[in-house]
C-alpha positions as a printed NumPy array, in Angstrom:
array([[ 93.872,  99.125,  40.508],
       [ 95.312,  97.885,  44.077],
       [ 97.893, 100.   ,  46.275],
       [101.429,  99.646,  47.742],
       [102.616,  99.302,  51.386],
       [106.379,  99.684,  52.132],
       [106.668,  97.114,  54.862],
       [108.339, 100.237,  57.003],
       [104.75 , 101.42 ,  57.111],
       [103.147,  98.194,  58.115],
       [102.931,  98.959,  61.471],
       [101.296, 102.804,  60.76 ],
       [ 98.95 , 100.929,  58.628],
       [ 97.636,  98.896,  61.685],
       [ 97.378, 101.892,  63.763],
       [ 95.452, 103.745,  61.223],
       [ 93.035, 100.662,  61.214],
       [ 92.949, 100.555,  65.117],
       [ 91.839, 104.194,  64.83 ],
       [ 89.178, 103.874,  62.606],
       [ 87.073, 101.216,  64.487],
       [ 87.487,  97.837,  66.84 ],
       [ 90.252,  95.716,  65.317],
       [ 90.117,  92.186,  65.119],
       [ 93.175,  89.962,  64.19 ],
       [ 95.113,  87.001,  64.624],
       [ 96.753,  86.969,  68.144],
       [ 98.818,  84.043,  69.995],
       [ 98.801,  83.003,  73.392],
       [ 98.066,  79.158,  74.127],
       [ 97.128,  79.117,  70.399],
       [ 95.984,  81.563,  67.627],
       [ 92.722,  83.095,  67.634],
       [ 91.001,  86.148,  66.406],
       [ 90.701,  88.594,  69.204],
       [ 90.351,  92.271,  70.063],
       [ 93.902,  94.106,  69.368],
       [ 94.699,  96.486,  72.378],
       [ 98.673,  96.218,  71.065],
       [ 99.397,  96.067,  67.477],
       [102.329,  94.328,  68.274],
       [100.445,  91.306,  69.536],
       [ 99.455,  90.67 ,  66.069],
       [100.635,  87.458,  64.696],
       [100.091,  86.239,  61.129],
       [102.67 ,  83.56 ,  61.41 ],
       [100.773,  81.66 ,  63.949],
       [ 98.629,  79.249,  61.415],
       [ 95.107,  79.61 ,  60.734],
       [ 93.561,  81.239,  63.888],
       [ 91.269,  78.233,  65.935],
       [ 88.126,  79.409,  65.049],
       [ 86.916,  81.197,  61.688],
       [ 85.931,  84.667,  61.437],
       [ 82.365,  83.386,  61.175],
       [ 82.009,  84.11 ,  65.012],
       [ 81.785,  87.746,  64.344],
       [ 78.896,  87.201,  62.248],
       [ 77.361,  84.196,  63.468],
       [ 77.669,  84.122,  67.286],
       [ 77.135,  80.911,  69.194],
       [ 74.133,  82.355,  70.939],
       [ 71.973,  86.036,  70.52 ],
       [ 68.458,  87.376,  70.889],
       [ 66.179,  88.192,  68.083],
       [ 63.364,  89.479,  69.405],
       [ 62.263,  90.54 ,  73.114],
       [ 58.786,  89.503,  73.949],
       [ 56.795,  91.951,  76.297],
       [ 53.748,  90.265,  77.453],
       [ 53.227,  87.726,  74.972],
       [ 54.197,  90.15 ,  72.097],
       [ 57.52 ,  90.002,  70.169],
       [ 59.501,  93.463,  69.655],
       [ 62.444,  93.5  ,  67.109],
       [ 65.451,  94.649,  68.659],
       [ 67.106,  97.527,  67.143],
       [ 70.57 ,  97.611,  68.253],
       [ 73.451,  98.852,  65.757],
       [ 76.462,  96.644,  65.726],
       [ 79.704,  98.122,  66.449],
       [ 82.25 ,  99.531,  63.471],
       [ 84.589,  96.417,  63.391],
       [ 87.643,  96.019,  61.085],
       [ 89.022,  91.94 ,  60.716],
       [ 92.152,  92.065,  59.973],
       [ 94.594,  88.721,  59.264],
       [ 91.87 ,  86.557,  57.516],
       [ 92.791,  84.187,  55.009],
       [ 91.047,  83.37 ,  51.777],
       [ 89.744,  80.011,  53.247],
       [ 88.005,  82.004,  55.892],
       [ 86.957,  84.488,  53.497],
       [ 85.247,  82.239,  51.119],
       [ 83.61 ,  81.019,  53.864],
       [ 81.778,  84.555,  54.363],
       [ 81.096,  84.509,  50.685],
       [ 79.296,  81.332,  51.297],
       [ 77.068,  82.414,  54.345],
       [ 76.334,  85.807,  52.411],
       [ 74.471,  83.818,  49.369],
       [ 72.802,  81.743,  52.377],
       [ 72.016,  84.823,  54.427],
       [ 71.59 ,  87.772,  52.296],
       [ 70.858,  86.428,  48.517],
       [ 67.445,  86.578,  48.293],
       [ 64.329,  88.543,  49.131],
       [ 64.294,  88.348,  52.541],
       [ 67.689,  88.578,  54.035],
       [ 68.789,  87.771,  57.842],
       [ 68.964,  91.327,  59.133],
       [ 70.934,  90.36 ,  62.201],
       [ 73.535,  88.935,  60.252],
       [ 73.179,  91.916,  57.476],
       [ 73.735,  94.507,  60.183],
       [ 77.048,  92.594,  61.191],
       [ 78.041,  92.395,  57.463],
       [ 77.531,  96.06 ,  56.805],
       [ 79.341,  97.254,  59.985],
       [ 82.661,  95.054,  59.113],
       [ 85.253,  96.14 ,  57.271],
       [ 87.394,  92.416,  56.061],
       [ 91.43 ,  92.924,  55.23 ],
       [ 92.62 ,  89.273,  54.329],
       [ 96.096,  87.946,  54.054],
       [ 97.245,  85.872,  51.315],
       [ 98.627,  82.951,  52.746],
       [100.954,  82.155,  50.087],
       [103.949,  80.548,  51.78 ],
       [102.309,  79.523,  54.988],
       [ 99.359,  76.924,  54.528],
       [ 99.444,  74.031,  57.025],
       [ 99.893,  70.612,  56.362],
       [ 96.001,  70.268,  57.032],
       [ 95.265,  72.867,  54.239],
       [ 93.919,  71.961,  51.019],
       [ 92.352,  74.886,  49.89 ],
       [ 94.395,  74.802,  46.573],
       [ 91.438,  71.931,  45.249],
       [ 88.666,  74.127,  46.082],
       [ 88.599,  76.836,  43.628],
       [ 88.941,  79.816,  46.054],
       [ 87.63 ,  83.399,  44.97 ],
       [ 88.991,  86.96 ,  45.308],
       [ 85.471,  88.036,  46.876],
       [ 84.052,  89.049,  49.774],
       [ 86.576,  91.174,  51.245],
       [ 87.302,  94.715,  51.134],
       [ 91.339,  94.839,  51.053],
       [ 93.547,  91.899,  50.668],
       [ 97.553,  91.499,  51.283],
       [ 99.671,  90.014,  49.346],
       [103.335,  89.902,  50.674],
       [106.144,  90.782,  48.314],
       [109.82 ,  91.152,  48.888],
       [109.826,  94.544,  49.762],
       [106.275,  95.786,  50.06 ],
       [102.497,  94.405,  50.361],
       [100.492,  94.561,  47.63 ],
       [ 96.985,  95.275,  48.433],
       [ 93.958,  93.952,  46.298],
       [ 91.028,  96.797,  46.71 ],
       [ 87.694,  95.499,  46.271],
       [ 85.217,  97.526,  47.696],
       [ 84.681, 101.494,  48.128],
       [ 85.011, 101.232,  51.892],
       [ 88.856,  99.514,  51.38 ],
       [ 89.452, 101.902,  48.683],
       [ 88.727, 104.938,  51.802],
       [ 91.366, 103.299,  53.823],
       [ 94.663, 102.919,  51.174],
       [ 93.617, 105.979,  49.591],
       [ 96.944, 107.937,  50.357],
       [ 99.175, 105.121,  49.133],
       [100.681, 104.679,  45.853],
       [ 98.783, 102.78 ,  42.887],
       [ 99.921,  99.404,  41.217],
       [ 98.496,  96.396,  39.287],
       [ 99.212,  93.232,  40.203],
       [ 97.661,  89.675,  39.626],
       [ 98.591,  87.91 ,  42.673],
       [ 98.335,  84.048,  42.89 ],
       [ 96.109,  81.805,  44.948],
       [ 97.775,  79.439,  47.436],
       [ 98.414,  76.17 ,  46.754],
       [ 98.713,  73.268,  49.028],
       [100.449,  69.645,  49.109],
       [ 96.983,  68.347,  50.47 ],
       [ 94.742,  67.823,  47.312],
       [ 90.832,  66.649,  47.247],
       [ 90.102,  64.726,  44.211],
       [ 86.762,  66.535,  43.295],
       [ 84.42 ,  64.369,  41.339],
       [ 81.035,  63.209,  41.588],
       [ 80.85 ,  61.375,  44.748],
       [ 76.722,  60.205,  44.552],
       [ 77.898,  56.681,  43.16 ],
       [ 79.52 ,  55.953,  46.489],
       [ 76.945,  57.335,  48.756],
       [ 76.252,  53.864,  50.131],
       [ 80.288,  52.714,  50.175],
       [ 81.608,  50.619,  52.864],
       [ 84.59 ,  52.824,  52.999],
       [ 82.467,  55.672,  54.937],
       [ 82.427,  53.291,  57.736],
       [ 85.829,  53.516,  58.647],
       [ 86.121,  57.225,  59.509],
       [ 82.306,  56.564,  61.404],
       [ 84.174,  54.217,  63.713],
       [ 86.445,  56.85 ,  64.747],
       [ 83.836,  59.711,  65.251],
       [ 82.543,  60.427,  68.391],
       [ 80.195,  62.661,  67.198],
       [ 81.603,  65.923,  69.307],
       [ 80.531,  68.296,  67.036],
       [ 84.068,  70.397,  66.653],
       [ 84.339,  69.971,  62.999],
       [ 81.057,  71.684,  62.705],
       [ 81.699,  74.279,  65.419],
       [ 85.292,  75.251,  63.569],
       [ 84.278,  75.237,  59.967],
       [ 83.931,  78.436,  58.325],
       [ 80.657,  77.331,  56.763],
       [ 78.768,  75.38 ,  58.875],
       [ 75.454,  77.765,  59.772],
       [ 72.915,  75.299,  61.457],
       [ 70.843,  76.9  ,  64.499],
       [ 68.114,  75.928,  66.286],
       [ 65.487,  79.067,  67.569],
       [ 63.602,  78.888,  70.999],
       [ 61.716,  81.132,  73.099],
       [ 62.492,  81.712,  76.467],
       [ 59.676,  83.441,  78.513],
       [ 58.778,  84.022,  82.522],
       [ 55.248,  82.165,  82.338],
       [ 54.237,  84.891,  85.45 ],
       [ 55.043,  87.924,  83.587],
       [ 54.926,  86.63 ,  79.921],
       [ 58.24 ,  88.532,  78.806],
       [ 61.169,  86.962,  77.319],
       [ 63.208,  86.611,  74.574],
       [ 63.53 ,  84.525,  71.058],
       [ 67.022,  83.176,  70.931],
       [ 69.002,  81.836,  68.202],
       [ 71.835,  79.254,  68.899],
       [ 74.319,  77.742,  66.918],
       [ 73.46 ,  74.075,  66.134],
       [ 74.911,  70.973,  64.584],
       [ 74.031,  68.018,  62.036],
       [ 76.116,  65.773,  63.979],
       [ 73.764,  66.039,  67.061],
       [ 71.262,  63.209,  66.945],
       [ 68.216,  65.376,  67.406],
       [ 68.788,  68.029,  64.451],
       [ 66.571,  65.731,  62.405],
       [ 63.959,  65.049,  64.807],
       [ 60.541,  65.536,  64.154],
       [ 57.35 ,  65.811,  65.997],
       [ 56.391,  62.495,  67.028],
       [ 59.814,  61.419,  67.842],
       [ 61.165,  60.439,  64.267],
       [ 64.791,  61.027,  63.517],
       [ 65.741,  61.283,  59.999],
       [ 69.615,  60.638,  60.231],
       [ 69.319,  58.213,  63.345],
       [ 72.798,  56.728,  63.454],
       [ 76.016,  58.526,  63.735],
       [ 77.035,  57.041,  60.146],
       [ 74.301,  58.943,  58.341],
       [ 75.293,  62.054,  60.243],
       [ 79.048,  61.802,  59.378],
       [ 78.192,  61.063,  55.627],
       [ 75.786,  63.974,  55.263],
       [ 78.164,  66.455,  56.722],
       [ 80.927,  65.639,  53.972],
       [ 78.733,  65.401,  51.25 ],
       [ 76.855,  68.278,  51.931],
       [ 79.903,  70.466,  51.478],
       [ 81.146,  68.949,  48.805],
       [ 78.564,  67.512,  46.403],
       [ 74.921,  68.545,  48.019],
       [ 75.999,  72.451,  48.026],
       [ 77.583,  72.224,  44.763],
       [ 74.954,  70.62 ,  42.634],
       [ 72.67 ,  73.128,  43.988],
       [ 75.01 ,  76.383,  43.693],
       [ 77.635,  75.436,  41.607],
       [ 80.589,  75.709,  44.303],
       [ 81.75 ,  73.76 ,  46.949],
       [ 80.607,  74.519,  50.602],
       [ 83.662,  73.16 ,  51.647],
       [ 86.662,  75.907,  51.643],
       [ 89.994,  73.675,  52.55 ],
       [ 90.751,  74.976,  56.047],
       [ 91.494,  71.945,  57.085],
       [ 90.306,  72.714,  60.481],
       [ 88.289,  70.032,  60.676],
       [ 90.924,  67.47 ,  60.255],
       [ 93.668,  69.075,  62.21 ],
       [ 91.392,  69.485,  65.358],
       [ 89.34 ,  66.319,  65.265],
       [ 89.978,  64.094,  68.285],
       [ 90.25 ,  61.161,  66.354],
       [ 92.071,  62.932,  63.249],
       [ 89.556,  61.96 ,  61.062],
       [ 90.657,  62.817,  57.279],
       [ 87.774,  62.911,  55.122],
       [ 89.901,  64.165,  52.258],
       [ 91.984,  60.964,  52.312],
       [ 88.445,  58.814,  52.48 ],
       [ 87.091,  60.6  ,  49.259],
       [ 90.558,  60.32 ,  47.304],
       [ 90.093,  56.656,  48.328],
       [ 86.833,  56.244,  46.625],
       [ 88.236,  57.384,  43.595],
       [ 91.218,  55.082,  43.677],
       [ 89.128,  51.921,  44.444]])
């Protein structure tokens, strides 16, 4: 059972959210980004998909995992601040569902990620009428999951899908309703088929010739999670910290091992691995695509490399 929010009460609802916790939402300046909201009038849901996905609030670019004192490590017990993320689209929210599976869904969950996740409420929006020309989420079997609330705009109101107890507490004062809202459909489509027969296809080289290994595609992807860990220690005192820093499979030293051997030593191998990991390897193991169809890797690529077109060409030829 969902709830109904009248359009005239929309700003009042946003003020309620802002009073409960730090509110993060899409804000447009030179471009649209998720930012902490100071004034609710700055929130812009029509500015396109924000430049960076909401994963940055769960997997920051760099974070300290442990403190080192006299050569001994100590876990940091700092509790993340309470946060409400408003205005995320289903592509980003499905990205969080995938990260949840990787960081939480096993015997030893990642405690840093878990704390941030437990202290964050996600309120999504169904971008049914505003996918960009680069979006292909309609091909990626998005699921209604990983959010607390999701707003679907109707002619006179918003239907709010209630998914968790946390979300239910925020809208318990609103009237109830039941509505099976549709998922977004996009003009751009990915023909999802078995890509193993095309692993060594020469057609990969067309994209590879354009790639400059800038790593922007992995930075902006809602599900790229690769990281490196290292210790930074003062040799005189033995004090320091252990850090986790986001890494990229497009980096040449990403697969370097002791002795200096690099397994994916060419740009072609790295580019092909990223694409196939998203749409083939992950699905082989977990029965769902790792790509959520947000289109950022195409829209913001310096060379406008379009792996969707490439894969569709595989099927054609």
